[in-house]
């Protein structure tokens, strides 16, 4: 096993530089990956959907889809995978790293943009670079789907209001004939102008070897 | 103000027509007069905005007390001894802590709970022991002549003066928009340090009686501490739930709803006192637990009343305490010991500063957003002492030999911190360039995405198999939705926060309109008194009819404003600030304008926005938004705002009229917290719907008319989409020909 050890250590190195995780974190993630994929090389959607705890999550579908979305791989590709390997898995996870105090301003901005892109991609399921009203509605419906008996109309109403809000803040003087195509990434960013989302959108990846702790 | 006034004896056989019975009313009269005096001073104070910026209100109160105290001193009178242990702990302290607990922003608190508890608990302990031990060391030096103060007494004293009261600083932080983490830590620390202080006080009080402290005493002390705090927590939570549960059934007795809340909180406090648990913790936990559920169950008016009264009581208590502080400064017997006092001041600063530094150092790695040095400085510097310290010192038991010295020192410390630190804080904060806040603008989008992020992160955590902050939060929210809400909230619907926010925004918007119209929002409920809730809505009609012109001006651009709400950390002297309007613009319906133009109607069109008000009593739900023809911009949001183009009306008058279709649908059902009301309102709606149609047709004239308000309805259902235009979707334009 020596060969595979060094091989994986080498691969980890690569991943480490690409994603910014530490070696321990990557090892933990790999362990988890193997668990989820039942020791296969690749992970499929079913593997993720079978996670018990995820069942209660209202936006489970979007989250799972995010893993298979090529856009989250920083490769400037579009479309989606059928199955993903460990590398892709870690790449997606890297969107959730917390900002560290040692980062420079550019790095912080880059990270923020990264996270925003992730969210944007979650909405924009048809890859056209815009969040249309339909897509937004869908997300809001899903989001509210588990909070009791919210009628479809409410969710729609809320999505509409939100959309209109974006429209009015970004395109203040729409004439009567204009319509708002959809939320572009710039507008999306604008939405978060005053929200500190880097800290909301982070997972504390464990550094210690958790093999013995969780099942 | 002593007993001198005897009743005038009737002379000459006149019957005693003119009697003065001062002693009977002496105490209540004095308290009332003091309160009035302090309140007048506050009014005067707040007129000069410049002063309020620089000088915290507590300074003012103390100064006032000093003045009155000097007057009394020179008049050789004794202040009445109202300030006993019982009075303080049973009557004055509960309102203050209730207010702190009630208005603390819960979400922020729980996000930072680790830090808050860490600072409060460990910080206060650090301060107490640090100051106590160093003072004891000083006492050993004979030169100061305080050799006789034992360690226990020193510790007791130190615990008194480590209670910080930085709430005055919050006002300042708000003004300067300091980042929220700091605000919440400051706020949380003040509450929880009160808890710790009171517990320590009681403990050390007990210990001080003994001559020698054994090791077992220390362990016992620790165990007692834990027991007391957890006991208080449990009592608080239990009473909180009971209160919430009770409010579920109070819909018929709205007038006394706030009473339940107060009684239960106070009961929590008293019962905890009964069992010698930490009553402060109990009442704080009670407030935190029940706030969320209670505010959903009670009527809007009760909610307002509740908030106002809590603030008022807390304000009274605190005013009285500070006032009395001023008086006591002049009138009590002081024992001045330069050495002790100066060293106390020194140690208080030093230990606080050190404490903050060390604690932050330990805690920062665990925080998502670590504290910078500026934050730490602000935290250390804002450690003002206040009401609690004074009251505790004043009510020290008499067997403490050096009680007067302690009182003097405490007063000196309070005066120094409040005046010097209070006044210099503002420029210093400005200088140190502290991290400012990212206020969460409570726009719909922000709320949606915050939720989205929370769920996403929870999902990712599940995928990673790692349990974090969000896991527990998610779990709790699920538990809350499934179980707690069903038990404690009247309409049993699990409601998402997005929805709640939406309703709140709508309601606030309605209030905004009425506010502008009638000039003072608080007057509106008083006009519509509790007794009028059964009557029809004649009053609001008159209001609006009178203020037509004003409405025109405001709504001249057909803007429908929703208030955005910023989270604000409230000071003791201000209500939570939900009233800063920043607008989200929602524009008028595109098609209406088109149809206007196409039919040559260059006049106003009535648009009715029906807002749901949780409680019918408010009678301010419907607001009419007249609009002018040359309206710019795309269409307004029809669906959520219940702008309901009536299908019937389309056939008439060129579809420029929007009637009300009070289709009560299941949708509206689900959002009426008082479902019983719904049926009432829907029938009355239909009646007034009829009424509306009449004046409608008459209103062909160019002026905009006001529509009478009708009793509030539930949210009318959104008509199906094939009827309304949506501004955001490219749909076939409204065809004027279509009938």
PDB file of N, CA, C and O in Angstrom, chain B residues 32 55 57 142 193 202 236 319 345-346 387 472 522 531 547 601 604 619 706:
ATOM      1  N   UNK B  32     -43.546  59.667  43.047  1.00  0.00           N
ATOM      2  CA  UNK B  32     -44.166  60.258  41.864  1.00  0.00           C
ATOM      3  C   UNK B  32     -43.461  61.539  41.459  1.00  0.00           C
ATOM      4  O   UNK B  32     -43.155  61.759  40.293  1.00  0.00           O
ATOM      5  N   UNK B  55     -23.394  63.104  25.828  1.00  0.00           N
ATOM      6  CA  UNK B  55     -23.541  62.695  27.217  1.00  0.00           C
ATOM      7  C   UNK B  55     -24.623  61.629  27.339  1.00  0.00           C
ATOM      8  O   UNK B  55     -25.751  61.859  26.958  1.00  0.00           O
ATOM      9  N   UNK B  57     -27.544  59.327  28.885  1.00  0.00           N
ATOM     10  CA  UNK B  57     -28.646  59.746  29.749  1.00  0.00           C
ATOM     11  C   UNK B  57     -28.428  59.478  31.210  1.00  0.00           C
ATOM     12  O   UNK B  57     -28.935  60.199  32.065  1.00  0.00           O
ATOM     13  N   UNK B 142      -0.387  48.399  55.582  1.00  0.00           N
ATOM     14  CA  UNK B 142      -0.971  49.134  56.705  1.00  0.00           C
ATOM     15  C   UNK B 142      -1.231  50.585  56.424  1.00  0.00           C
ATOM     16  O   UNK B 142      -2.092  51.199  57.021  1.00  0.00           O
ATOM     17  N   UNK B 193     -23.951  38.986  33.107  1.00  0.00           N
ATOM     18  CA  UNK B 193     -23.070  39.331  34.206  1.00  0.00           C
ATOM     19  C   UNK B 193     -23.883  39.762  35.409  1.00  0.00           C
ATOM     20  O   UNK B 193     -23.452  39.565  36.551  1.00  0.00           O
ATOM     21  N   UNK B 202     -24.809  36.858  46.577  1.00  0.00           N
ATOM     22  CA  UNK B 202     -25.466  36.063  47.605  1.00  0.00           C
ATOM     23  C   UNK B 202     -24.532  35.054  48.232  1.00  0.00           C
ATOM     24  O   UNK B 202     -24.533  34.835  49.445  1.00  0.00           O
ATOM     25  N   UNK B 236     -37.210  29.449  34.447  1.00  0.00           N
ATOM     26  CA  UNK B 236     -37.525  30.430  33.419  1.00  0.00           C
ATOM     27  C   UNK B 236     -38.190  29.784  32.219  1.00  0.00           C
ATOM     28  O   UNK B 236     -39.213  30.248  31.722  1.00  0.00           O
ATOM     29  N   UNK B 319     -34.449  54.831  36.335  1.00  0.00           N
ATOM     30  CA  UNK B 319     -34.431  56.254  36.686  1.00  0.00           C
ATOM     31  C   UNK B 319     -34.365  56.422  38.190  1.00  0.00           C
ATOM     32  O   UNK B 319     -33.548  57.172  38.704  1.00  0.00           O
ATOM     33  N   UNK B 345     -10.348  51.845  41.692  1.00  0.00           N
ATOM     34  CA  UNK B 345     -10.524  52.356  40.331  1.00  0.00           C
ATOM     35  C   UNK B 345      -9.490  51.746  39.393  1.00  0.00           C
ATOM     36  O   UNK B 345      -9.800  51.266  38.309  1.00  0.00           O
ATOM     37  N   UNK B 346      -8.264  51.778  39.889  1.00  0.00           N
ATOM     38  CA  UNK B 346      -7.190  51.253  39.067  1.00  0.00           C
ATOM     39  C   UNK B 346      -7.424  49.796  38.706  1.00  0.00           C
ATOM     40  O   UNK B 346      -7.371  49.406  37.541  1.00  0.00           O
ATOM     41  N   UNK B 387     -26.537  50.727  37.692  1.00  0.00           N
ATOM     42  CA  UNK B 387     -27.584  50.573  38.700  1.00  0.00           C
ATOM     43  C   UNK B 387     -27.362  49.400  39.635  1.00  0.00           C
ATOM     44  O   UNK B 387     -27.500  49.523  40.860  1.00  0.00           O
ATOM     45  N   UNK B 472     -27.589  21.911  14.806  1.00  0.00           N
ATOM     46  CA  UNK B 472     -28.422  22.047  15.997  1.00  0.00           C
ATOM     47  C   UNK B 472     -29.537  23.039  15.761  1.00  0.00           C
ATOM     48  O   UNK B 472     -30.665  22.851  16.202  1.00  0.00           O
ATOM     49  N   UNK B 522     -49.338  56.209  17.160  1.00  0.00           N
ATOM     50  CA  UNK B 522     -49.809  55.713  18.438  1.00  0.00           C
ATOM     51  C   UNK B 522     -51.193  56.239  18.748  1.00  0.00           C
ATOM     52  O   UNK B 522     -51.892  55.716  19.585  1.00  0.00           O
ATOM     53  N   UNK B 531     -63.263  49.270  22.929  1.00  0.00           N
ATOM     54  CA  UNK B 531     -64.712  49.114  22.882  1.00  0.00           C
ATOM     55  C   UNK B 531     -65.262  49.246  21.486  1.00  0.00           C
ATOM     56  O   UNK B 531     -66.370  48.833  21.210  1.00  0.00           O
ATOM     57  N   UNK B 547     -58.054  63.294   5.211  1.00  0.00           N
ATOM     58  CA  UNK B 547     -56.653  63.468   4.846  1.00  0.00           C
ATOM     59  C   UNK B 547     -56.386  63.138   3.394  1.00  0.00           C
ATOM     60  O   UNK B 547     -55.274  62.755   3.025  1.00  0.00           O
ATOM     61  N   UNK B 601     -58.979  57.515 -20.233  1.00  0.00           N
ATOM     62  CA  UNK B 601     -59.189  57.943 -18.867  1.00  0.00           C
ATOM     63  C   UNK B 601     -57.901  58.519 -18.341  1.00  0.00           C
ATOM     64  O   UNK B 601     -56.975  57.787 -18.043  1.00  0.00           O
ATOM     65  N   UNK B 604     -57.562  59.131 -12.163  1.00  0.00           N
ATOM     66  CA  UNK B 604     -57.106  58.202 -11.143  1.00  0.00           C
ATOM     67  C   UNK B 604     -57.811  56.886 -11.226  1.00  0.00           C
ATOM     68  O   UNK B 604     -58.929  56.769 -11.688  1.00  0.00           O
ATOM     69  N   UNK B 619     -58.369  47.725  12.895  1.00  0.00           N
ATOM     70  CA  UNK B 619     -59.158  48.522  11.958  1.00  0.00           C
ATOM     71  C   UNK B 619     -58.330  49.408  11.070  1.00  0.00           C
ATOM     72  O   UNK B 619     -58.770  50.449  10.644  1.00  0.00           O
ATOM     73  N   UNK B 706     -61.438  58.984  -1.898  1.00  0.00           N
ATOM     74  CA  UNK B 706     -61.040  58.013  -0.903  1.00  0.00           C
ATOM     75  C   UNK B 706     -62.096  56.955  -0.777  1.00  0.00           C
ATOM     76  O   UNK B 706     -63.273  57.229  -0.806  1.00  0.00           O
TER      77      UNK B 706
END
